[in-house]
CSV table of C-alpha atoms and ligand atoms in Angstrom, one decimal:
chain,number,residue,atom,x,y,z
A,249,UNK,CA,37.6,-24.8,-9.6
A,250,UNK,CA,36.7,-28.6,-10.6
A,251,UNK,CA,33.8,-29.7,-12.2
A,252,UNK,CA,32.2,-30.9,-9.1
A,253,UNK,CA,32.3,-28.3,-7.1
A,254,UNK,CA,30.5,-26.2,-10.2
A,255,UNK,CA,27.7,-28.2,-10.0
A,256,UNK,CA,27.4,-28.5,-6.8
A,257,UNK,CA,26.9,-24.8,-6.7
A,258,UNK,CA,24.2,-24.6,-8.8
A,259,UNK,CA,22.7,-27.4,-6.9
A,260,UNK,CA,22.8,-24.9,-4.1
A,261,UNK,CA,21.3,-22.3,-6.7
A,262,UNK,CA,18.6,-23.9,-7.5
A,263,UNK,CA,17.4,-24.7,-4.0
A,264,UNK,CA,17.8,-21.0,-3.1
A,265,UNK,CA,15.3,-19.8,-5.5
A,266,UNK,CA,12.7,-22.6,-5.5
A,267,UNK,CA,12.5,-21.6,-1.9
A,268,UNK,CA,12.8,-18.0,-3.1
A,269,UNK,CA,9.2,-18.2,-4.6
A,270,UNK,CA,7.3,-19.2,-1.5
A,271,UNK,CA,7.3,-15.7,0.2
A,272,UNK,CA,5.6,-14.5,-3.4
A,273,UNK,CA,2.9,-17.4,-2.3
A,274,UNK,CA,2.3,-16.2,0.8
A,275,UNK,CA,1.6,-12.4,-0.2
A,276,UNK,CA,-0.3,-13.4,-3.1
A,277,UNK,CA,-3.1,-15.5,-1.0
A,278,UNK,CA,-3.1,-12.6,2.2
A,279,UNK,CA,-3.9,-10.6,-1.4
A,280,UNK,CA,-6.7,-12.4,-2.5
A,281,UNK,CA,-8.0,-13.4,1.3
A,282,UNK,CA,-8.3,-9.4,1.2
A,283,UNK,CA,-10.4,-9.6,-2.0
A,284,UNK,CA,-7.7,-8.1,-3.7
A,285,UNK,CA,-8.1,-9.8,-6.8
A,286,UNK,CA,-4.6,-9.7,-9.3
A,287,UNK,CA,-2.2,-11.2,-12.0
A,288,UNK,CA,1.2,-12.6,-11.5
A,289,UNK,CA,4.2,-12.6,-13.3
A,290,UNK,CA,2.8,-10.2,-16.1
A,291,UNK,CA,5.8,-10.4,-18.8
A,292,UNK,CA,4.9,-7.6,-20.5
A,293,UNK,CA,6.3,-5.0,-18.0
A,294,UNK,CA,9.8,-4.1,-17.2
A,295,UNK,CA,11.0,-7.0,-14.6
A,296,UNK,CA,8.2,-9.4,-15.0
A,297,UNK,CA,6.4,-7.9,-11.8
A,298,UNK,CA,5.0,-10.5,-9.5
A,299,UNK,CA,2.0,-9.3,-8.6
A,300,UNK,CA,-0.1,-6.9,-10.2
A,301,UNK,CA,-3.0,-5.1,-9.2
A,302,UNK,CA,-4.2,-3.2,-12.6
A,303,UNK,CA,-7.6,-1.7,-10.9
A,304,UNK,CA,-5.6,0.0,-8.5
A,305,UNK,CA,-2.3,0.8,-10.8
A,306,UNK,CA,-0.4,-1.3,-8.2
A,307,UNK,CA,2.6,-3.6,-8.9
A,308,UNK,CA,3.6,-5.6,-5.9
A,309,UNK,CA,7.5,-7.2,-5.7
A,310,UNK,CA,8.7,-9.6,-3.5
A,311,UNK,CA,11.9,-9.8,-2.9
A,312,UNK,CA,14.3,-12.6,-1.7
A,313,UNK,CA,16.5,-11.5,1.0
A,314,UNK,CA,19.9,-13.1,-0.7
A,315,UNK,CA,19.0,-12.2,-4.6
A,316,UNK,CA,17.8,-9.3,-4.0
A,317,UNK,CA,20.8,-7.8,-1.5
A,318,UNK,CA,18.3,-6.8,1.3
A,319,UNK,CA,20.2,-3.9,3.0
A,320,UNK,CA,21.0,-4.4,6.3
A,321,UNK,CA,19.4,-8.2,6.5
A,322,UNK,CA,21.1,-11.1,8.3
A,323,UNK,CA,20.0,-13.1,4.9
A,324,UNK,CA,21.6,-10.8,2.2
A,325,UNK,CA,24.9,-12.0,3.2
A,326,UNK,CA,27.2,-13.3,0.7
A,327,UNK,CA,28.6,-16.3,0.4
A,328,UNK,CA,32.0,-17.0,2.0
A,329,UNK,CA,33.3,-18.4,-1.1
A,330,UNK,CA,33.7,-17.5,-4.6
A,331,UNK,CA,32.8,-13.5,-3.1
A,332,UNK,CA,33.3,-11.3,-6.2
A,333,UNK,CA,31.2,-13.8,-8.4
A,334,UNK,CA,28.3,-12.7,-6.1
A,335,UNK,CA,29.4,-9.6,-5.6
A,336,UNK,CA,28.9,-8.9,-9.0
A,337,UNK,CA,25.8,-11.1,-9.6
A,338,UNK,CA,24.1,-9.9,-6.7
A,339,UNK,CA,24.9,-6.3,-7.4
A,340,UNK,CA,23.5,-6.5,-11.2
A,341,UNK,CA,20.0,-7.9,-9.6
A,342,UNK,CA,20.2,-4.5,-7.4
A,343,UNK,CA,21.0,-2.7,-10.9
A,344,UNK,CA,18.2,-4.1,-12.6
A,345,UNK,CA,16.0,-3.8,-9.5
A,346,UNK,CA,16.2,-0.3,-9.2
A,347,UNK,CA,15.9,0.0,-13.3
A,348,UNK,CA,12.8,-1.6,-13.1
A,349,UNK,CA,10.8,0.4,-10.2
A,350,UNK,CA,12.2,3.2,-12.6
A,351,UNK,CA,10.9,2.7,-15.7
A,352,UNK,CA,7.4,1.5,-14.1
A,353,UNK,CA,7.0,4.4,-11.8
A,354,UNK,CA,7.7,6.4,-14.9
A,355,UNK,CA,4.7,5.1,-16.5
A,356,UNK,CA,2.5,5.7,-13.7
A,357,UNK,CA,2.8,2.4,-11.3
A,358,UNK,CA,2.9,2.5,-7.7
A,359,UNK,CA,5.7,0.1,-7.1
A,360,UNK,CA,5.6,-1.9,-3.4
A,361,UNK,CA,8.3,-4.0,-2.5
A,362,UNK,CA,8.0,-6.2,0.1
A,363,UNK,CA,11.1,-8.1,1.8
A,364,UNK,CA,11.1,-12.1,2.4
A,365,UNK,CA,12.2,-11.3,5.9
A,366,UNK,CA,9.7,-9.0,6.4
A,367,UNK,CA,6.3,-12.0,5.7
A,368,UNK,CA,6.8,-13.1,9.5
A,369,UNK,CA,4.2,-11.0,11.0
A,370,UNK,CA,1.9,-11.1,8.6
A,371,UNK,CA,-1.0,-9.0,10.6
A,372,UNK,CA,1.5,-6.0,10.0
A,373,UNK,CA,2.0,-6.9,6.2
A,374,UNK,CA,-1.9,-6.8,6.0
A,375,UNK,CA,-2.0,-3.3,7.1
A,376,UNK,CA,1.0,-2.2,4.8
A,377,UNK,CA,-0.9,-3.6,2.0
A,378,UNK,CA,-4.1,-1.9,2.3
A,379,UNK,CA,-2.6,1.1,3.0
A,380,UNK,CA,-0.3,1.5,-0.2
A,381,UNK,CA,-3.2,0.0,-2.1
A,382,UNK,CA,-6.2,2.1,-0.7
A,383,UNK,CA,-4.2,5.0,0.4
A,384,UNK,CA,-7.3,7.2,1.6
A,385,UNK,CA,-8.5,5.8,4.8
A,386,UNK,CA,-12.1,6.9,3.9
A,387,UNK,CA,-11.8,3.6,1.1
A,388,UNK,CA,-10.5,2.0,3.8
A,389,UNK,CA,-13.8,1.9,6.0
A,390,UNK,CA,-15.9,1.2,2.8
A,391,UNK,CA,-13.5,-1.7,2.7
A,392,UNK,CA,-13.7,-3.0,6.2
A,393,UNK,CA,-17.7,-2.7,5.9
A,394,UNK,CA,-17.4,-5.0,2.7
A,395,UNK,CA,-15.0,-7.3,4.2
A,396,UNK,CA,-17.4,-7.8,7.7
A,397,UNK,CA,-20.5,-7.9,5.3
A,398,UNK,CA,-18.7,-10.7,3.4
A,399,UNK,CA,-18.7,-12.7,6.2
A,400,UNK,CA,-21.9,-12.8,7.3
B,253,ZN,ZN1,15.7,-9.3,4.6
């Protein structure tokens, strides 16, 4: 391999992940339009979380289709060149992954990831959310009146 096509691969890199970090965005403000309220990228805990709900013992992921090796997805497809690099790349992030939800749910987390493919409908995402972070639907009514009151 020459030296340009090296960096042109990162080039390529780079603009994967900055684009990687906008479906975190978008989960992050339907969070806090919830009045959910949070911190992000908390160093402290295995896999730098990116969202973390500490009231409600709730650490949110969000995943990048390709990084992340979303089973199944049309995204998580490697690369037609250079394959076993990314094989093995891709296939430690999944190592790690799984190492992390491990070693957090071991200390008591509830771990939700959510999929960048998944953000489209975001109505359905809402739900999702509420319902792994207030699992008792009784909350969930105290919720909905404080939401409606908040409007008023
Ligand atoms: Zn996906």
């Amino acid at each position: 391999m020459d030296k340009i096509c090296k960096n042109k691969r990162s080039q390529n890199m780079s603009k994967v992940k900055s684009f990687g970090t906008k479906p975190e965005l978008i989960v992050r403000k339907l969070l806090f339009s919830m009045g959910f309220r949070y911190r992000i990228n908390v160093k402290k805990l295995p896999g730098k979380p990116d969202i973390v709900l500490k009231k409600y013992n709730v650490i949110i992921f969000v995943n990048g289709c390709f990084w992340h090796q979303h089973k199944g997805c049309s995204k998580g497809t490697l690369p037609k060149t250079n394959k076993e690099f990314w094989r093995t790349k891709l296939q430690n992030n999944i190592v790690r992954d799984k190492n992390n939800i491990f070693k957090l749910e071991n200390d008591g987390w509830k771990v939700l990831v959510l999929w960048e493919c998944e953000l489209e409908d975001l109505e359905e995402i809402k739900s999702r959310l509420l319902n792994f972070i207030i699992p008792d639907s009784k909350d969930h009514k105290e919720y909905d009146r404080k939401q409606q009151s908040s409007f008023k």
